[in-house]
């Protein structure tokens, strides 16, 4: 079975497993305890904080450990809901992950405004620059790269505009981290990430926020994370996350992702040829080297996913599916695709261990399934 769903979650790499095991065996203490075991745990956690801050380019105290990106994103929006004045708007891109979209809607209701995206999936910079010149929101949130399409967002440019107007800028970098170099992301005022998208364990992530202002905790009952997130930190998975990120940053520095981008591009060309009428979403703009979002010409997306599964390929429809009932993608809808097109989208997302041969096998598998679907088999 070939796994093409790394944007949903990626396998835990060996280095991350080893780091987890080592921490579990050798650092049993609670980082808040005052004895030698506690101090050792605290030291290891401080090292991890420094490492992550070094990768991102920020202050180590800017890092708050969380149980993942959903928590980190909710925590940030909860904080802004408590600290912004009652009139301030929060602007988020129309293609944010539901954990940003839904929490913004929950906390801000009508004061939540969507930044439109163009048909290629990139936020509309003209709209943004014009609106910003007119109104100042209390927060702007635009993800670094989209989980469904892989389309990279101009977060550096957005940050620069926000800095001009002194508006805080937040970027959900979940899909960027471990696939693109982290350096520079620390310039964003607020940033979130999660380990399980880049070879670390599930259930751990972080919020990066300027340490000069405290984040209001979502949870009560402990003073961990300088009073910003109550609850004993899970040191083994934090160290495991950093072990994974260290490996990814090294691979990225050595340019290993560039070869993988070529394999993906070759796959896209063959897909368009083998499956007449198919379209690659966001084809004209920079995208992550591992993600292909494709509109199939016919056959419902569930049919494709099931048939590909039987043929030995784990692929996805792309949109967050937590109930087993597929919702039409809000990302593709925001990009202007029609409901009948959105109903045919598939997402193929590779990982670092995916080979050129795996992409070729997927392309052949798709051609076979297409022929079956086309001939009504
Ligand atoms: N943000 C983005 C862009 C994601 O792709 C995901 C997961 O799919 C999340 C946030 C949620 O992350 P987590 O699974 O760590 O809660």
mmCIF file of C-alpha atoms in Angstrom, residues 119-356:
data_model
loop_
_atom_site.group_PDB
_atom_site.id
_atom_site.type_symbol
_atom_site.label_atom_id
_atom_site.label_comp_id
_atom_site.label_asym_id
_atom_site.label_seq_id
_atom_site.Cartn_x
_atom_site.Cartn_y
_atom_site.Cartn_z
ATOM 1 C CA UNK A 119 -8.886 31.363 -8.566
ATOM 2 C CA UNK A 120 -5.286 30.188 -8.201
ATOM 3 C CA UNK A 121 -5.721 29.845 -4.422
ATOM 4 C CA UNK A 122 -3.518 32.775 -3.384
ATOM 5 C CA UNK A 123 -4.971 35.480 -1.133
ATOM 6 C CA UNK A 124 -6.017 38.553 -3.064
ATOM 7 C CA UNK A 125 -3.196 40.971 -2.292
ATOM 8 C CA UNK A 126 -4.870 43.889 -4.064
ATOM 9 C CA UNK A 127 -7.986 43.451 -1.947
ATOM 10 C CA UNK A 128 -5.855 43.170 1.152
ATOM 11 C CA UNK A 129 -3.722 46.257 0.508
ATOM 12 C CA UNK A 130 -6.798 48.356 -0.361
ATOM 13 C CA UNK A 131 -8.830 47.231 2.662
ATOM 14 C CA UNK A 132 -5.904 47.666 5.034
ATOM 15 C CA UNK A 133 -5.427 51.233 3.895
ATOM 16 C CA UNK A 134 -9.033 51.841 4.900
ATOM 17 C CA UNK A 135 -9.689 49.793 8.068
ATOM 18 C CA UNK A 136 -7.313 48.336 10.656
ATOM 19 C CA UNK A 137 -8.319 44.920 11.962
ATOM 20 C CA UNK A 138 -7.162 43.743 15.399
ATOM 21 C CA UNK A 139 -5.543 40.641 13.891
ATOM 22 C CA UNK A 140 -4.806 39.208 10.442
ATOM 23 C CA UNK A 141 -4.485 35.440 9.988
ATOM 24 C CA UNK A 142 -3.226 33.833 6.788
ATOM 25 C CA UNK A 143 -1.772 30.335 6.728
ATOM 26 C CA UNK A 144 1.710 29.774 5.251
ATOM 27 C CA UNK A 145 0.623 26.964 2.898
ATOM 28 C CA UNK A 146 -2.776 25.437 2.341
ATOM 29 C CA UNK A 147 -3.418 21.866 3.482
ATOM 30 C CA UNK A 148 -5.781 20.984 0.620
ATOM 31 C CA UNK A 149 -4.058 22.537 -2.384
ATOM 32 C CA UNK A 150 -0.488 23.051 -1.179
ATOM 33 C CA UNK A 151 -0.692 26.635 -2.495
ATOM 34 C CA UNK A 152 1.913 28.791 -0.767
ATOM 35 C CA UNK A 153 0.637 32.081 0.589
ATOM 36 C CA UNK A 154 2.617 35.356 0.413
ATOM 37 C CA UNK A 155 3.034 35.478 4.202
ATOM 38 C CA UNK A 156 6.190 37.620 4.053
ATOM 39 C CA UNK A 157 4.411 40.311 1.991
ATOM 40 C CA UNK A 158 1.313 40.146 4.214
ATOM 41 C CA UNK A 159 3.512 40.469 7.288
ATOM 42 C CA UNK A 160 5.249 43.529 5.786
ATOM 43 C CA UNK A 161 1.901 45.232 5.106
ATOM 44 C CA UNK A 162 0.693 44.389 8.615
ATOM 45 C CA UNK A 163 3.895 45.807 10.094
ATOM 46 C CA UNK A 164 3.353 49.067 8.185
ATOM 47 C CA UNK A 165 -0.055 49.455 9.810
ATOM 48 C CA UNK A 166 1.017 47.967 13.159
ATOM 49 C CA UNK A 167 -1.524 45.159 12.898
ATOM 50 C CA UNK A 168 -0.482 41.805 14.417
ATOM 51 C CA UNK A 169 0.003 39.041 11.857
ATOM 52 C CA UNK A 170 -0.609 35.352 12.558
ATOM 53 C CA UNK A 171 0.303 32.454 10.313
ATOM 54 C CA UNK A 172 -0.710 28.807 10.742
ATOM 55 C CA UNK A 173 2.475 27.149 9.465
ATOM 56 C CA UNK A 174 1.356 23.551 10.023
ATOM 57 C CA UNK A 175 1.770 22.498 6.399
ATOM 58 C CA UNK A 176 4.882 24.584 5.772
ATOM 59 C CA UNK A 177 7.014 23.308 8.640
ATOM 60 C CA UNK A 178 9.191 20.356 7.779
ATOM 61 C CA UNK A 179 8.470 20.806 4.070
ATOM 62 C CA UNK A 180 9.968 24.264 3.581
ATOM 63 C CA UNK A 181 12.773 25.924 5.590
ATOM 64 C CA UNK A 182 11.486 27.319 8.880
ATOM 65 C CA UNK A 183 13.879 30.239 9.029
ATOM 66 C CA UNK A 184 12.061 33.591 8.906
ATOM 67 C CA UNK A 185 8.718 32.265 10.108
ATOM 68 C CA UNK A 186 9.643 33.567 13.550
ATOM 69 C CA UNK A 187 9.193 37.100 12.187
ATOM 70 C CA UNK A 188 5.418 36.543 12.189
ATOM 71 C CA UNK A 189 3.950 37.927 15.398
ATOM 72 C CA UNK A 190 2.058 34.687 15.976
ATOM 73 C CA UNK A 191 2.731 31.289 14.481
ATOM 74 C CA UNK A 192 1.516 27.734 15.050
ATOM 75 C CA UNK A 193 2.806 24.309 14.100
ATOM 76 C CA UNK A 194 2.232 20.603 14.757
ATOM 77 C CA UNK A 195 4.739 17.722 14.823
ATOM 78 C CA UNK A 196 2.668 15.028 13.165
ATOM 79 C CA UNK A 197 2.813 16.629 9.734
ATOM 80 C CA UNK A 198 6.606 16.304 9.483
ATOM 81 C CA UNK A 199 7.512 12.972 11.058
ATOM 82 C CA UNK A 200 7.028 13.797 14.733
ATOM 83 C CA UNK A 201 4.354 12.322 16.996
ATOM 84 C CA UNK A 202 0.676 13.266 17.065
ATOM 85 C CA UNK A 203 -0.612 15.410 19.928
ATOM 86 C CA UNK A 204 2.157 17.995 20.155
ATOM 87 C CA UNK A 205 2.639 21.422 18.654
ATOM 88 C CA UNK A 206 3.298 24.979 19.635
ATOM 89 C CA UNK A 207 2.187 28.576 19.573
ATOM 90 C CA UNK A 208 4.832 31.226 18.958
ATOM 91 C CA UNK A 209 3.785 34.555 20.497
ATOM 92 C CA UNK A 210 5.838 37.602 21.571
ATOM 93 C CA UNK A 211 6.997 36.835 25.116
ATOM 94 C CA UNK A 212 6.637 40.469 26.217
ATOM 95 C CA UNK A 213 2.840 40.082 26.262
ATOM 96 C CA UNK A 214 1.350 37.058 27.979
ATOM 97 C CA UNK A 215 -1.215 34.860 26.235
ATOM 98 C CA UNK A 216 -4.406 34.293 28.239
ATOM 99 C CA UNK A 217 -4.603 30.610 29.091
ATOM 100 C CA UNK A 218 -7.470 28.496 27.801
ATOM 101 C CA UNK A 219 -6.891 26.094 30.691
ATOM 102 C CA UNK A 220 -6.716 26.689 34.436
ATOM 103 C CA UNK A 221 -5.023 24.843 37.245
ATOM 104 C CA UNK A 222 -1.310 25.168 36.599
ATOM 105 C CA UNK A 223 1.361 27.783 35.994
ATOM 106 C CA UNK A 224 3.217 25.898 33.275
ATOM 107 C CA UNK A 225 4.475 27.755 30.215
ATOM 108 C CA UNK A 226 4.821 30.941 32.260
ATOM 109 C CA UNK A 227 1.141 30.789 33.177
ATOM 110 C CA UNK A 228 0.016 30.634 29.563
ATOM 111 C CA UNK A 229 -0.916 26.963 29.284
ATOM 112 C CA UNK A 230 -1.833 24.923 32.343
ATOM 113 C CA UNK A 231 -0.957 21.220 32.403
ATOM 114 C CA UNK A 232 2.214 19.137 32.710
ATOM 115 C CA UNK A 233 4.252 19.440 29.535
ATOM 116 C CA UNK A 234 4.702 16.155 27.666
ATOM 117 C CA UNK A 235 8.484 16.258 27.448
ATOM 118 C CA UNK A 236 9.074 13.008 25.474
ATOM 119 C CA UNK A 237 6.837 14.131 22.598
ATOM 120 C CA UNK A 238 8.286 17.651 22.654
ATOM 121 C CA UNK A 239 11.796 16.206 22.283
ATOM 122 C CA UNK A 240 10.515 13.808 19.648
ATOM 123 C CA UNK A 241 9.027 16.738 17.677
ATOM 124 C CA UNK A 242 12.360 18.577 17.760
ATOM 125 C CA UNK A 243 14.271 15.457 16.690
ATOM 126 C CA UNK A 244 11.981 15.247 13.641
ATOM 127 C CA UNK A 245 12.286 18.936 12.830
ATOM 128 C CA UNK A 246 16.092 18.794 13.088
ATOM 129 C CA UNK A 247 16.159 16.031 10.464
ATOM 130 C CA UNK A 248 13.753 17.907 8.161
ATOM 131 C CA UNK A 249 15.689 21.163 8.436
ATOM 132 C CA UNK A 250 18.890 19.322 7.500
ATOM 133 C CA UNK A 251 17.218 17.687 4.478
ATOM 134 C CA UNK A 252 15.842 21.061 3.417
ATOM 135 C CA UNK A 253 19.223 22.779 3.823
ATOM 136 C CA UNK A 254 20.704 20.106 1.552
ATOM 137 C CA UNK A 255 17.976 20.749 -1.036
ATOM 138 C CA UNK A 256 16.477 17.239 -0.986
ATOM 139 C CA UNK A 257 13.003 18.672 -1.480
ATOM 140 C CA UNK A 258 13.948 20.046 -4.893
ATOM 141 C CA UNK A 259 14.388 16.556 -6.371
ATOM 142 C CA UNK A 260 11.046 15.564 -4.896
ATOM 143 C CA UNK A 261 9.383 18.577 -6.505
ATOM 144 C CA UNK A 262 10.567 17.307 -9.909
ATOM 145 C CA UNK A 263 8.957 13.882 -9.292
ATOM 146 C CA UNK A 264 5.691 15.546 -8.366
ATOM 147 C CA UNK A 265 5.744 17.802 -11.435
ATOM 148 C CA UNK A 266 6.342 14.792 -13.689
ATOM 149 C CA UNK A 267 3.370 13.054 -12.051
ATOM 150 C CA UNK A 268 1.156 16.088 -12.717
ATOM 151 C CA UNK A 269 2.062 16.158 -16.400
ATOM 152 C CA UNK A 270 1.339 12.439 -16.794
ATOM 153 C CA UNK A 271 -1.905 12.716 -14.827
ATOM 154 C CA UNK A 272 -3.228 15.412 -17.171
ATOM 155 C CA UNK A 273 -2.362 13.199 -20.140
ATOM 156 C CA UNK A 274 -3.680 9.912 -18.731
ATOM 157 C CA UNK A 275 -6.901 11.300 -17.307
ATOM 158 C CA UNK A 276 -8.412 13.522 -20.021
ATOM 159 C CA UNK A 277 -10.335 16.468 -18.588
ATOM 160 C CA UNK A 278 -8.487 16.438 -15.246
ATOM 161 C CA UNK A 279 -7.136 19.718 -13.813
ATOM 162 C CA UNK A 280 -4.389 20.476 -11.314
ATOM 163 C CA UNK A 281 -5.603 23.062 -8.810
ATOM 164 C CA UNK A 282 -3.307 26.087 -8.384
ATOM 165 C CA UNK A 283 -1.077 24.856 -11.223
ATOM 166 C CA UNK A 284 0.164 28.346 -12.095
ATOM 167 C CA UNK A 285 1.396 29.348 -8.631
ATOM 168 C CA UNK A 286 4.065 28.125 -6.178
ATOM 169 C CA UNK A 287 2.903 25.098 -4.212
ATOM 170 C CA UNK A 288 4.385 22.689 -1.692
ATOM 171 C CA UNK A 289 6.594 20.072 -3.343
ATOM 172 C CA UNK A 290 4.496 17.228 -1.926
ATOM 173 C CA UNK A 291 0.892 18.233 -2.677
ATOM 174 C CA UNK A 292 -1.261 17.727 -5.762
ATOM 175 C CA UNK A 293 -4.909 18.705 -5.678
ATOM 176 C CA UNK A 294 -6.613 17.470 -8.829
ATOM 177 C CA UNK A 295 -10.132 17.761 -10.190
ATOM 178 C CA UNK A 296 -11.200 14.520 -11.787
ATOM 179 C CA UNK A 297 -13.436 14.693 -14.856
ATOM 180 C CA UNK A 298 -16.007 12.195 -13.637
ATOM 181 C CA UNK A 299 -16.902 9.812 -10.794
ATOM 182 C CA UNK A 300 -17.589 11.049 -7.250
ATOM 183 C CA UNK A 301 -14.556 11.596 -5.046
ATOM 184 C CA UNK A 302 -15.502 8.815 -2.598
ATOM 185 C CA UNK A 303 -15.645 6.365 -5.481
ATOM 186 C CA UNK A 304 -12.139 7.355 -6.535
ATOM 187 C CA UNK A 305 -10.787 7.140 -2.991
ATOM 188 C CA UNK A 306 -12.310 3.680 -2.451
ATOM 189 C CA UNK A 307 -11.146 2.336 -5.795
ATOM 190 C CA UNK A 308 -7.639 3.704 -5.323
ATOM 191 C CA UNK A 309 -7.578 2.232 -1.831
ATOM 192 C CA UNK A 310 -8.417 -1.182 -3.271
ATOM 193 C CA UNK A 311 -5.703 -0.683 -5.890
ATOM 194 C CA UNK A 312 -3.133 -0.022 -3.128
ATOM 195 C CA UNK A 313 -3.052 3.785 -2.882
ATOM 196 C CA UNK A 314 -4.108 5.770 0.193
ATOM 197 C CA UNK A 315 -5.259 9.152 -1.104
ATOM 198 C CA UNK A 316 -7.629 11.763 0.218
ATOM 199 C CA UNK A 317 -10.321 14.174 -0.819
ATOM 200 C CA UNK A 318 -8.351 16.884 0.946
ATOM 201 C CA UNK A 319 -10.943 18.575 3.086
ATOM 202 C CA UNK A 320 -11.040 17.932 6.817
ATOM 203 C CA UNK A 321 -13.257 14.935 7.344
ATOM 204 C CA UNK A 322 -13.882 14.132 10.973
ATOM 205 C CA UNK A 323 -17.345 12.658 10.885
ATOM 206 C CA UNK A 324 -16.994 10.357 7.908
ATOM 207 C CA UNK A 325 -19.447 12.598 6.074
ATOM 208 C CA UNK A 326 -17.742 14.693 3.460
ATOM 209 C CA UNK A 327 -18.430 18.428 3.414
ATOM 210 C CA UNK A 328 -17.765 20.284 0.145
ATOM 211 C CA UNK A 329 -14.340 21.901 0.355
ATOM 212 C CA UNK A 330 -14.580 25.525 1.551
ATOM 213 C CA UNK A 331 -11.107 26.043 0.070
ATOM 214 C CA UNK A 332 -12.053 25.147 -3.487
ATOM 215 C CA UNK A 333 -15.370 26.942 -3.103
ATOM 216 C CA UNK A 334 -13.497 30.110 -2.032
ATOM 217 C CA UNK A 335 -11.303 29.689 -5.128
ATOM 218 C CA UNK A 336 -14.421 29.907 -7.270
ATOM 219 C CA UNK A 337 -14.817 26.250 -8.266
ATOM 220 C CA UNK A 338 -18.394 25.139 -8.868
ATOM 221 C CA UNK A 339 -20.056 22.524 -6.610
ATOM 222 C CA UNK A 340 -19.915 19.888 -9.349
ATOM 223 C CA UNK A 341 -16.173 20.470 -9.735
ATOM 224 C CA UNK A 342 -15.530 20.505 -5.971
ATOM 225 C CA UNK A 343 -17.291 17.135 -5.748
ATOM 226 C CA UNK A 344 -14.534 15.566 -7.877
ATOM 227 C CA UNK A 345 -11.396 16.729 -6.102
ATOM 228 C CA UNK A 346 -8.649 14.380 -4.940
ATOM 229 C CA UNK A 347 -5.542 15.215 -2.930
ATOM 230 C CA UNK A 348 -2.283 13.338 -3.273
ATOM 231 C CA UNK A 349 0.274 14.297 -0.655
ATOM 232 C CA UNK A 350 3.640 12.569 -0.573
ATOM 233 C CA UNK A 351 6.218 12.373 2.190
ATOM 234 C CA UNK A 352 9.999 12.482 2.401
ATOM 235 C CA UNK A 353 10.162 8.705 2.034
ATOM 236 C CA UNK A 354 7.963 8.671 -1.128
ATOM 237 C CA UNK A 355 10.068 7.725 -4.173
ATOM 238 C CA UNK A 356 9.907 8.597 -7.878
#
